[in-house]
mmCIF file of C-alpha atoms in Angstrom:
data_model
loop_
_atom_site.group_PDB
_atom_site.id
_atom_site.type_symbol
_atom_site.label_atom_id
_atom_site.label_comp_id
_atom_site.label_asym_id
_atom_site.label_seq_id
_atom_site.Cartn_x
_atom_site.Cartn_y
_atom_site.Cartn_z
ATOM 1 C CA UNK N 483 165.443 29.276 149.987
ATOM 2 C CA UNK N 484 167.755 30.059 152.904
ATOM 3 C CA UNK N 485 167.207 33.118 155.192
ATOM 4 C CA UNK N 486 169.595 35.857 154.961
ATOM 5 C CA UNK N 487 171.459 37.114 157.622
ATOM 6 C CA UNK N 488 169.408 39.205 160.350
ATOM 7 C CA UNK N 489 165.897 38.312 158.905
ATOM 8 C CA UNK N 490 164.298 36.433 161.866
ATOM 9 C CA UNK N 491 165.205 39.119 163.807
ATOM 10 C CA UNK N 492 163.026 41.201 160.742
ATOM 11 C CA UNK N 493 160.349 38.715 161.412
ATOM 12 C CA UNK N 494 160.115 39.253 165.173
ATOM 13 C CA UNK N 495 159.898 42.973 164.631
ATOM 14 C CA UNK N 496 157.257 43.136 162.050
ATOM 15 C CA UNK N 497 155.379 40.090 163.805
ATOM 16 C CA UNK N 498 154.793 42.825 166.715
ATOM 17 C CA UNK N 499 153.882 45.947 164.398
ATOM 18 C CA UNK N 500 151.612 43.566 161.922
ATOM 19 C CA UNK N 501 150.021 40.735 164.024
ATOM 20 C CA UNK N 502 150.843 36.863 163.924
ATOM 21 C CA UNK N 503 153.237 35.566 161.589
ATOM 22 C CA UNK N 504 152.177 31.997 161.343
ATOM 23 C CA UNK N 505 149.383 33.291 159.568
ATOM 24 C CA UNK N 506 151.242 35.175 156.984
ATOM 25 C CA UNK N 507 149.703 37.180 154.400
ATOM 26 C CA UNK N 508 150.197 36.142 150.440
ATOM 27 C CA UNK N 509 151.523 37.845 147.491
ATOM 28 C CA UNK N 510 150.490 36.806 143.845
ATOM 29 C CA UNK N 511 153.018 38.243 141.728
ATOM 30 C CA UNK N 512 150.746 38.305 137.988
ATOM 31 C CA UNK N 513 152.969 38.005 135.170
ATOM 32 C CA UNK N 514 153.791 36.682 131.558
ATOM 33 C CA UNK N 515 154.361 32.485 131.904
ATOM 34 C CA UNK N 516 158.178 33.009 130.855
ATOM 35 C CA UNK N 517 158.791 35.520 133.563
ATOM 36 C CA UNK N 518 156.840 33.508 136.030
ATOM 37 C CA UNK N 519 159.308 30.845 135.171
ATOM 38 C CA UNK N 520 162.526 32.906 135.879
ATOM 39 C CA UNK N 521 160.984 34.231 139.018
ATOM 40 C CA UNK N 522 160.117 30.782 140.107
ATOM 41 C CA UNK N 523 163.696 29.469 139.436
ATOM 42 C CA UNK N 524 165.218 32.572 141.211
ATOM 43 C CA UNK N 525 166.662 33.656 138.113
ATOM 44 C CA UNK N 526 165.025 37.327 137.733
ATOM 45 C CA UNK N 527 167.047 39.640 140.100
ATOM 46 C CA UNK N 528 164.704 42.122 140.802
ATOM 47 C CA UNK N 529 161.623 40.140 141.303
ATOM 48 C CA UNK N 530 164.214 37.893 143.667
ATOM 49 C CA UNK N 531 164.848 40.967 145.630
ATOM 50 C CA UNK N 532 160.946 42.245 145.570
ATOM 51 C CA UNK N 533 160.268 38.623 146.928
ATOM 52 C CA UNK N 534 162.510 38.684 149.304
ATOM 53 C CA UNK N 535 161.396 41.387 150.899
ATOM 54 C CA UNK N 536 158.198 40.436 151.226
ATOM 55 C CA UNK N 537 159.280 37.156 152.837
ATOM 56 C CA UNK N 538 161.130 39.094 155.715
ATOM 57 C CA UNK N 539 157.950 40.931 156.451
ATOM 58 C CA UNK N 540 156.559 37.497 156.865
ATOM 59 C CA UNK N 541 154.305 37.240 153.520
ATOM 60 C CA UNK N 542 154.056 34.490 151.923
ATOM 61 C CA UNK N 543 155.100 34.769 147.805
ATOM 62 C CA UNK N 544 153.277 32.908 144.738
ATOM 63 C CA UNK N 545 153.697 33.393 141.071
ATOM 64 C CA UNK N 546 150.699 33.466 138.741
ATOM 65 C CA UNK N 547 150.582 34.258 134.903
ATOM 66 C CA UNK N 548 147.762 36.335 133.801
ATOM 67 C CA UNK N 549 144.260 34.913 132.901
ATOM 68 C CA UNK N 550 142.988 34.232 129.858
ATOM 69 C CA UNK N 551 142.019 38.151 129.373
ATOM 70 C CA UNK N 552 145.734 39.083 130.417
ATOM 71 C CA UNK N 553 145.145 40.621 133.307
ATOM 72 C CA UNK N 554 145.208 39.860 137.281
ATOM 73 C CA UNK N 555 141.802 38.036 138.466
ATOM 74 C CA UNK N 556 141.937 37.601 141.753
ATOM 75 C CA UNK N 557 141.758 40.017 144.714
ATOM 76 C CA UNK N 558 144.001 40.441 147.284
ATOM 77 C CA UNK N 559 147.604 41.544 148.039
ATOM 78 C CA UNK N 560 149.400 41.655 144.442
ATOM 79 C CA UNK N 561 152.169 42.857 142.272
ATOM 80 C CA UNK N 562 151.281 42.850 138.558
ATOM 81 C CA UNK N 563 153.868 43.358 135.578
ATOM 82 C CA UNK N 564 153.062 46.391 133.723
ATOM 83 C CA UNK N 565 149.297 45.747 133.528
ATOM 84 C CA UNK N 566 147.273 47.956 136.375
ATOM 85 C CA UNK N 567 146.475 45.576 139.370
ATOM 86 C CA UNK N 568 143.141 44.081 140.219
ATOM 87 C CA UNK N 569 142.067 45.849 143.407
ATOM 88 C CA UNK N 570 143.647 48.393 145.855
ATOM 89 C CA UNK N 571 145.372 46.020 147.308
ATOM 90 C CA UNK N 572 147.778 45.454 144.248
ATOM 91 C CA UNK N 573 150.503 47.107 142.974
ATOM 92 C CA UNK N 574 151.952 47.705 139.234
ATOM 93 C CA UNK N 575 156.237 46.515 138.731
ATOM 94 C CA UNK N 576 157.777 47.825 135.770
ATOM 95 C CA UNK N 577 161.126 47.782 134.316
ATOM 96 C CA UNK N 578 162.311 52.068 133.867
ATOM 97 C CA UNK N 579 163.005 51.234 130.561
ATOM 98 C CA UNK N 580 166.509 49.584 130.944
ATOM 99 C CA UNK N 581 167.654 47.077 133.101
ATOM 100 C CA UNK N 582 168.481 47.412 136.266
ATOM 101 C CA UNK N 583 166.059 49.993 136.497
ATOM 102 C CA UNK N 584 162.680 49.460 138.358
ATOM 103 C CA UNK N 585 159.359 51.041 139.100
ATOM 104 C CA UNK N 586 156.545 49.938 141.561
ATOM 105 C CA UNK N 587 153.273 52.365 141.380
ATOM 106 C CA UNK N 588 149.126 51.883 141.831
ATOM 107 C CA UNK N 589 148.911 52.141 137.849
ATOM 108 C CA UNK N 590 150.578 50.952 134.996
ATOM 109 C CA UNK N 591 149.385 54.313 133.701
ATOM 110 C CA UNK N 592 153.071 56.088 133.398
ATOM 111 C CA UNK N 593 151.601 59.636 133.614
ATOM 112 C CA UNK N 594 150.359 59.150 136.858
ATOM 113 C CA UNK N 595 153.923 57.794 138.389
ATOM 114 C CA UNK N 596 155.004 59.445 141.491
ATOM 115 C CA UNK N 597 158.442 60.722 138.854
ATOM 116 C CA UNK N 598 155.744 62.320 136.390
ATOM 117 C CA UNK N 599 154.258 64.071 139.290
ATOM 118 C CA UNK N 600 157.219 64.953 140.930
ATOM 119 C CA UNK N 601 159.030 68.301 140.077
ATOM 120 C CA UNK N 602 162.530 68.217 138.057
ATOM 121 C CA UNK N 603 165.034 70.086 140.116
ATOM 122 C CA UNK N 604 168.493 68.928 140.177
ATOM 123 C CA UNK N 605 171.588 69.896 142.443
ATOM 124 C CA UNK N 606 174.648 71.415 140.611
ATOM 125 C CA UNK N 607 176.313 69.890 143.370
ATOM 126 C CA UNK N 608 175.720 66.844 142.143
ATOM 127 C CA UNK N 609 177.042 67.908 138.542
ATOM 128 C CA UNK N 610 179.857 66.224 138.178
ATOM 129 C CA UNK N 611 178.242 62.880 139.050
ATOM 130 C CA UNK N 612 175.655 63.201 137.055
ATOM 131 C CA UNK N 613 178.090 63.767 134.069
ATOM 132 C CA UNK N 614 179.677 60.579 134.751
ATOM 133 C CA UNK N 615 176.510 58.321 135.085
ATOM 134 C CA UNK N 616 175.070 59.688 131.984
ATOM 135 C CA UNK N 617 178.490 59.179 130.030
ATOM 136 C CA UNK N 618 178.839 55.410 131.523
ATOM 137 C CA UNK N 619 175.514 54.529 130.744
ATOM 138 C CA UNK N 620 175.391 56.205 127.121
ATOM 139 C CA UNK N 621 178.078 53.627 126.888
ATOM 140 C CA UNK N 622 176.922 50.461 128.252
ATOM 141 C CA UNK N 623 173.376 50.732 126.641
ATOM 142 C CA UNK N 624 174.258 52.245 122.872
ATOM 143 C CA UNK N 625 178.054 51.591 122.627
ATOM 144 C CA UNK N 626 179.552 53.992 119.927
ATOM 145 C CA UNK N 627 176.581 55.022 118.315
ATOM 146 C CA UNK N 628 175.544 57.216 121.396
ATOM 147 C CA UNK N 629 179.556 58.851 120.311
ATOM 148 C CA UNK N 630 178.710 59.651 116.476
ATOM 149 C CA UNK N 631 175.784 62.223 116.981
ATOM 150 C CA UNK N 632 174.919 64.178 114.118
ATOM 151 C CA UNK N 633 171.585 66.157 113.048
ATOM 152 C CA UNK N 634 170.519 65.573 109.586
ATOM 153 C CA UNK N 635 167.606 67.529 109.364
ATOM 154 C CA UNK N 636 165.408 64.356 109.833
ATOM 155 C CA UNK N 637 162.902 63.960 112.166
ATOM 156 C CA UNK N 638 161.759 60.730 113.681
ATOM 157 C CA UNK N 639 158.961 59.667 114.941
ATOM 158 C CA UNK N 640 158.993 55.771 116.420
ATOM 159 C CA UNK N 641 155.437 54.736 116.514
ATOM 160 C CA UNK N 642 152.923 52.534 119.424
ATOM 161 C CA UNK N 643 150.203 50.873 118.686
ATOM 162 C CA UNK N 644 146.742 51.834 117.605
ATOM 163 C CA UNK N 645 147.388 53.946 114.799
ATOM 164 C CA UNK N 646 144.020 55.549 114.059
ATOM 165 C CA UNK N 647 142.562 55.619 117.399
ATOM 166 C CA UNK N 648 143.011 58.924 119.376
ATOM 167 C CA UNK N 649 142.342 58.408 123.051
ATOM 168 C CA UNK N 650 141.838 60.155 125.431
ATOM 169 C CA UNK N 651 145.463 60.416 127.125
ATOM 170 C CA UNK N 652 146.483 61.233 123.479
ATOM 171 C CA UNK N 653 146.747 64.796 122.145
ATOM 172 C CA UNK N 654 145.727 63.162 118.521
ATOM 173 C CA UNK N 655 145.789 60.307 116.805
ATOM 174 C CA UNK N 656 149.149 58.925 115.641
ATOM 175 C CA UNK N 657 148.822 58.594 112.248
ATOM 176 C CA UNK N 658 147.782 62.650 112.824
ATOM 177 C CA UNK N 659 150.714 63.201 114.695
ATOM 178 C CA UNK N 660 152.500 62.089 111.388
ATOM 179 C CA UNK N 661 150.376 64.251 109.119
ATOM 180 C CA UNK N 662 151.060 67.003 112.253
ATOM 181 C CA UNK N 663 154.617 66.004 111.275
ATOM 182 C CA UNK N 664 154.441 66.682 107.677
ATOM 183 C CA UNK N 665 152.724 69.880 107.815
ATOM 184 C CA UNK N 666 154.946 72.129 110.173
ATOM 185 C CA UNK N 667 158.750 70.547 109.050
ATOM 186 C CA UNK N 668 160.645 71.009 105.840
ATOM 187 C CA UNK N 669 162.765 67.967 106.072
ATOM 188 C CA UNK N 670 162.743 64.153 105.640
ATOM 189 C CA UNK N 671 160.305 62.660 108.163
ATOM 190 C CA UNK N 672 160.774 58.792 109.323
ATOM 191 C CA UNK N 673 158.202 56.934 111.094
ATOM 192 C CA UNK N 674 159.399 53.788 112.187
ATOM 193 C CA UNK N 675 157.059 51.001 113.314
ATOM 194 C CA UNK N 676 157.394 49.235 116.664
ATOM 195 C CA UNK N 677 158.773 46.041 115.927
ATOM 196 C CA UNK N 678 156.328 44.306 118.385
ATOM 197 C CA UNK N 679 153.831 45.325 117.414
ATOM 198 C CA UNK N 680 151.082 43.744 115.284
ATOM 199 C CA UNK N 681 149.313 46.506 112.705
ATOM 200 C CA UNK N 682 146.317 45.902 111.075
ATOM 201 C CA UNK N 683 145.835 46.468 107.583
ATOM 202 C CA UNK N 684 143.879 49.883 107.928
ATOM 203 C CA UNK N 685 146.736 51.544 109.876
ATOM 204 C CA UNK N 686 149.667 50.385 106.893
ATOM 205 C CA UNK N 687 147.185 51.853 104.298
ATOM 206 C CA UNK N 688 147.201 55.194 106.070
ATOM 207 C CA UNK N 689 150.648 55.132 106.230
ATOM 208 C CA UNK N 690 151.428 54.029 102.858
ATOM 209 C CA UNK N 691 148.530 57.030 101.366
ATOM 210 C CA UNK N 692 151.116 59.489 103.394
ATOM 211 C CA UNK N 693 154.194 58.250 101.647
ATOM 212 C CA UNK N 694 152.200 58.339 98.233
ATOM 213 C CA UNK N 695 151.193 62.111 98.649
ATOM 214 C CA UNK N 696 154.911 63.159 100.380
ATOM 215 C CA UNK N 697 158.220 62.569 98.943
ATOM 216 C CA UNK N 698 159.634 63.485 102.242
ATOM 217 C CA UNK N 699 158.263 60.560 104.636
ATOM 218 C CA UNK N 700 159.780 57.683 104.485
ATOM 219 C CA UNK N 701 158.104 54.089 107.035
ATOM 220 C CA UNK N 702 160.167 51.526 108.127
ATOM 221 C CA UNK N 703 160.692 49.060 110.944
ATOM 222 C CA UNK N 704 163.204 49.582 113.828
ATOM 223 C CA UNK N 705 166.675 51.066 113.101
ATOM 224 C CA UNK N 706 166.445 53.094 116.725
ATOM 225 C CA UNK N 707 169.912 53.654 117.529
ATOM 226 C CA UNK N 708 171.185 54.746 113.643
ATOM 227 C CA UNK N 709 168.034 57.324 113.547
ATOM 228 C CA UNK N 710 168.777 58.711 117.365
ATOM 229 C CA UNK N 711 172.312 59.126 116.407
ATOM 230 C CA UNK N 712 171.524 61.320 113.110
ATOM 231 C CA UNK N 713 167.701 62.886 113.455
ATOM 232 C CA UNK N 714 167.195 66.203 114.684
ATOM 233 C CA UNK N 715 164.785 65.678 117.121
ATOM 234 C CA UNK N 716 161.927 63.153 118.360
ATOM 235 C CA UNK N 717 158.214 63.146 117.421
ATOM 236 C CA UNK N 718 156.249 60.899 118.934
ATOM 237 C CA UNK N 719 152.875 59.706 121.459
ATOM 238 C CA UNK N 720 155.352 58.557 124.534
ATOM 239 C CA UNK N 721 157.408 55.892 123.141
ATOM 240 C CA UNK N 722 160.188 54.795 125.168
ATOM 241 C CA UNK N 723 162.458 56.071 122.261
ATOM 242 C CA UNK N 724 161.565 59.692 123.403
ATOM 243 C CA UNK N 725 163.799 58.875 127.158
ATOM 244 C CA UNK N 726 166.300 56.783 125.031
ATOM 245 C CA UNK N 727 166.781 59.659 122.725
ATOM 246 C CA UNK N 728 167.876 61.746 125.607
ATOM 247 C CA UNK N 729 171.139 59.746 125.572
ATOM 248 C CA UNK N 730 172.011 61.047 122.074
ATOM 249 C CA UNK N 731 171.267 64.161 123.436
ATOM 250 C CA UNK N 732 168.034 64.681 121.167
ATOM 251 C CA UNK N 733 165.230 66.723 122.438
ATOM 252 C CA UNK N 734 161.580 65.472 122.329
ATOM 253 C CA UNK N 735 158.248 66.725 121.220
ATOM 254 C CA UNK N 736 155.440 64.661 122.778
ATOM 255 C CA UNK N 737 151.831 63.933 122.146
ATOM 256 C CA UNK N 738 150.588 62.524 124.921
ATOM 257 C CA UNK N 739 151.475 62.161 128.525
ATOM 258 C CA UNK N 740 154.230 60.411 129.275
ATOM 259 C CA UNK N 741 156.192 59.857 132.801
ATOM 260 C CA UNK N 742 159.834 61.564 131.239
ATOM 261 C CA UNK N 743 157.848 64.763 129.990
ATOM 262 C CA UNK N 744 159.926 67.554 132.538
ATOM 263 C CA UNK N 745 162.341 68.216 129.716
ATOM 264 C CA UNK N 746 160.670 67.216 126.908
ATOM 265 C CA UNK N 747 158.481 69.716 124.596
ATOM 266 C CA UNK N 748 154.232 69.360 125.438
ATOM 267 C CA UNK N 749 152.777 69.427 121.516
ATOM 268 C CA UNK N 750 150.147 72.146 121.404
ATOM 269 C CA UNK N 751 147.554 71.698 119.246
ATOM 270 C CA UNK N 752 146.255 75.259 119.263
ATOM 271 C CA UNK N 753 149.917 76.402 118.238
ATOM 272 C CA UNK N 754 151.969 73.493 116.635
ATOM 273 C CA UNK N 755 154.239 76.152 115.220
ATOM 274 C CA UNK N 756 155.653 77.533 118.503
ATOM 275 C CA UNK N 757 155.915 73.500 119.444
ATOM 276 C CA UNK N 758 158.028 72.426 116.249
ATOM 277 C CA UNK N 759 159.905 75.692 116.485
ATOM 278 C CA UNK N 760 160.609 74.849 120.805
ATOM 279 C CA UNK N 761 161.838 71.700 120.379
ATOM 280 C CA UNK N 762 164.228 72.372 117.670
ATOM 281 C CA UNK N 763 165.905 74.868 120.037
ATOM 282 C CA UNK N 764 165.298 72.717 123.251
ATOM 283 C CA UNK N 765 169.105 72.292 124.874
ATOM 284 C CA UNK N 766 168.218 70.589 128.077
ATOM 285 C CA UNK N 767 170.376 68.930 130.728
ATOM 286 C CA UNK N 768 170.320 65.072 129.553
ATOM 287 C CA UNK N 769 173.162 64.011 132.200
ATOM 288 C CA UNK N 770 171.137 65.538 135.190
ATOM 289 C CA UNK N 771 167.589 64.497 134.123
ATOM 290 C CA UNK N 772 168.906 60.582 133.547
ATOM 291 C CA UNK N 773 170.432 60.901 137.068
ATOM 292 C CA UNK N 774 167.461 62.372 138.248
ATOM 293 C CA UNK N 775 164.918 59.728 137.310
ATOM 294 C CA UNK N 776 167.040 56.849 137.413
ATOM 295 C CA UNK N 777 169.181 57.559 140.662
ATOM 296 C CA UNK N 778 166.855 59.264 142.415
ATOM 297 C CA UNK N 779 163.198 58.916 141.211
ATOM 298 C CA UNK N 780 163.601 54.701 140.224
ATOM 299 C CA UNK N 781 164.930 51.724 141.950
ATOM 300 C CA UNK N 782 168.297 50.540 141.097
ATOM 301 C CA UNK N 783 167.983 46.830 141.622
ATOM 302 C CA UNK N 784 172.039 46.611 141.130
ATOM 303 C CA UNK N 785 172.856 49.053 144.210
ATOM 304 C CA UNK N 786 173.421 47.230 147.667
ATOM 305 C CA UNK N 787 170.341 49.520 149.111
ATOM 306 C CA UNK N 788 168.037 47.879 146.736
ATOM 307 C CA UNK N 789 165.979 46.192 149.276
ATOM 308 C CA UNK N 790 165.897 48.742 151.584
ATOM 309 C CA UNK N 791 164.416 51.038 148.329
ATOM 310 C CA UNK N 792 162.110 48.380 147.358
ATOM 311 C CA UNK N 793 160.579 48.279 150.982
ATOM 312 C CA UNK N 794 160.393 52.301 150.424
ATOM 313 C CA UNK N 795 158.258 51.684 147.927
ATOM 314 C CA UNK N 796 155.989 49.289 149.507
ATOM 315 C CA UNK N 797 155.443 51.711 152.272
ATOM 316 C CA UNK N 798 155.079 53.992 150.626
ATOM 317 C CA UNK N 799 151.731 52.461 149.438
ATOM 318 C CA UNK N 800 150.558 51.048 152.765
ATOM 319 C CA UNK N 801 152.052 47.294 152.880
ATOM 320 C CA UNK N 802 152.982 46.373 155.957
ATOM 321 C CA UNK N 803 156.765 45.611 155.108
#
C-alpha cells in the first residue's frame, strides 16, 4: 500500500515524540471474518482510513476475527468492532448507526459514550444547516416514507434481545415494557421483533399469552420504516429504531440507557403516567439533535477531515498517533 503524500514527513515527527520507528508498535483490529476480509482487501472505507492512520504514526496494522468466545483474546494495542476490548490498551469502533457514521470509545457500552455524557446544546446559528442535513439525510436513508408521516394512534415498540431478562442497565424487562405498554395506552400497540435476532421459545410464548389476553397488541417481524412513518411515538429498551425514529420526527420513550437519550423521554417506573403522557407531547428539535450527534459528536468517515477526526479520537484516549 503506497504512502500518501506528506506521511514520512508524519513518520519523522512522531518517530521523535514516540521513540524508534523501526520498532513499530502493532494494532489487532478484532472483528467478524467477513469484515476482516473487506478490511484486508482495502475495501471497508472507514477501517481503511482508521488503518491508515495508524500506519503514519508508525504502527504496524493486523486483522484478527474474534475467538471462539467472540471476543478479543489477546492483550495489547487493539480496536475491536462493537464488542468491549480486551485490556486498556484497546479500543471499541462502531458504526453511529448509519453509514458513514463512526464511533471509537473504551466500551461498547453506548451509555457510557463520550455523546451520552456530553450535554445537548445546539447553536441557532447553525439552524439553517442543521435543517438542511436533517432534510438530505431523511432522504437518502428512508426515501419517501420519511415524507408521508402520519400518527395513527399506534404505538411501537421494536424489540432486542433477551426478552425476559431484566438487567441491570434495563429499567425492566422487555416483555414488561410491553405489558408497561398495554397498561398506560388506549390504542393499538405493535411490538415488532428484531429480525436478527434468534428468540427462544419462552420469550414467543410470553408474547403470544399478551396477544391472547389484548385485542390491541399486535407482534410481528420488521416493517420499521411503514410503522415510523404512521405510529405515534416509540417504546422501546434502546433500539436503534428509537434515533431512526427521530427522522420521522417521532418522539421516544426509553427503558434503558441509551447513547441518543438528550431528547428522548427517561421511562419512570415510579410514575409511568407522567412518562406516557411526556412523550406524547414531546416536540423536540430532530434537525439540530441529528446534526448534533452526527456532525459534531461522531466521525464522518465521508468528510475530507476524516483522518484528522479519527486521530482526535485516538488521542483522545492516549495512543500515540
Amino acid at each position: 500500500m503506497p504512502e500518501e503524500q506528506g506521511q514520512p514527513l508524519l513518520r519523522q515527527l512522531v518517530a521523535a515524540s514516540f521513540g524508534d520507528m523501526n520498532n513499530p508498535e502493532t494494532v489487532t483490529f478484532y472483528m467478524e471474518p467477513e469484515l476482516c476480509e473487506s478490511a484486508q482487501a482495502g475495501k471497508h472505507n472507514f477501517i481503511g482510513k482508521l488503518a491508515g492512520v495508524m500506519r503514519a504514526a508508525g504502527m504496524e496494522v493486523m486483522y484478527a476475527p474474534f475467538g471462539p468466545r467472540g471476543a478479543p483474546d489477546r492483550e495489547g494495542w487493539s480496536m475491536s468492532h462493537i464488542k468491549t476490548p480486551p485490556d486498556g490498551q484497546g479500543l471499541c469502533f462502531r458504526r453511529a448507526y448509519h453509514y458513514p457514521f463512526w464511533q471509537i470509545e473504551l466500551s461498547s457500552e453506548r451509555w457510557a459514550w463520550d455523546v451520552s455524557q456530553a450535554p445537548f446544546d445546539p447553536d441557532p446559528s447553525e439552524a439553517k444547516e442543521a435543517a438542511r442535513f436533517y432534510g438530505f439525510w431523511q432522504k437518502r436513508l428512508f426515501g419517501d416514507a420519511a415524507q408521508k408521516i402520519t400518527r395513527d394512534g399506534t404505538v411501537y415498540v421494536p424489540l432486542q434481545g433477551r426478552l425476559l431478562d431484566h438487567r441491570p442497565f434495563q429499567i425492566c424487562s422487555p416483555i414488561e415494557m410491553v405489558e408497561n405498554c398495554l397498561a398506560h395506552t388506549s390504542g393499538d400497540v405493535v411490538a415488532a421483533l428484531h429480525p436478527n435476532e434468534r428468540y427462544k421459545d419462552a420469550e414467543l410464548s410470553a408474547l403470544k399469552a399478551l396477544e391472547q389476553r389484548h385485542k390491541r397488541i399486535t407482534v410481528q417481524t420488521g416493517g420499521m420504516a411503514d410503522l415510523l412513518a404512521r405510529c405515534d411515538y416509540v417504546v422501546t429498551q434502546n433500539s436503534s429504531v428509537g434515533f431512526n425514529g427521530y427522522f420521522f420526527g417521532k418522539p421516544a420513550l426509553l427503558f434503558r440507557k441509551a447513547d441518543f437519550h438528550h431528547i428522548a423521554v427517561q421511562a419512570d417506573m415510579n410514575d409511568l403516567s407522567a412518562s406516557f403522557a411526556a412523550v406524547q407531547s414531546a416536540a423536540p428539535d430532530y434537525a439540530a439533535y441529528i446534526h448534533w450527534y452526527w456532525q459534531k459528536n461522531s466521525i464522518n468517515a465521508g468528510r475530507p477531515e476524516a483522518e484528522e477526526m479519527i486521530a482526535q479520537r485516538l488521542r483522545r484516549f492516549g495512543w500515540p498517533v
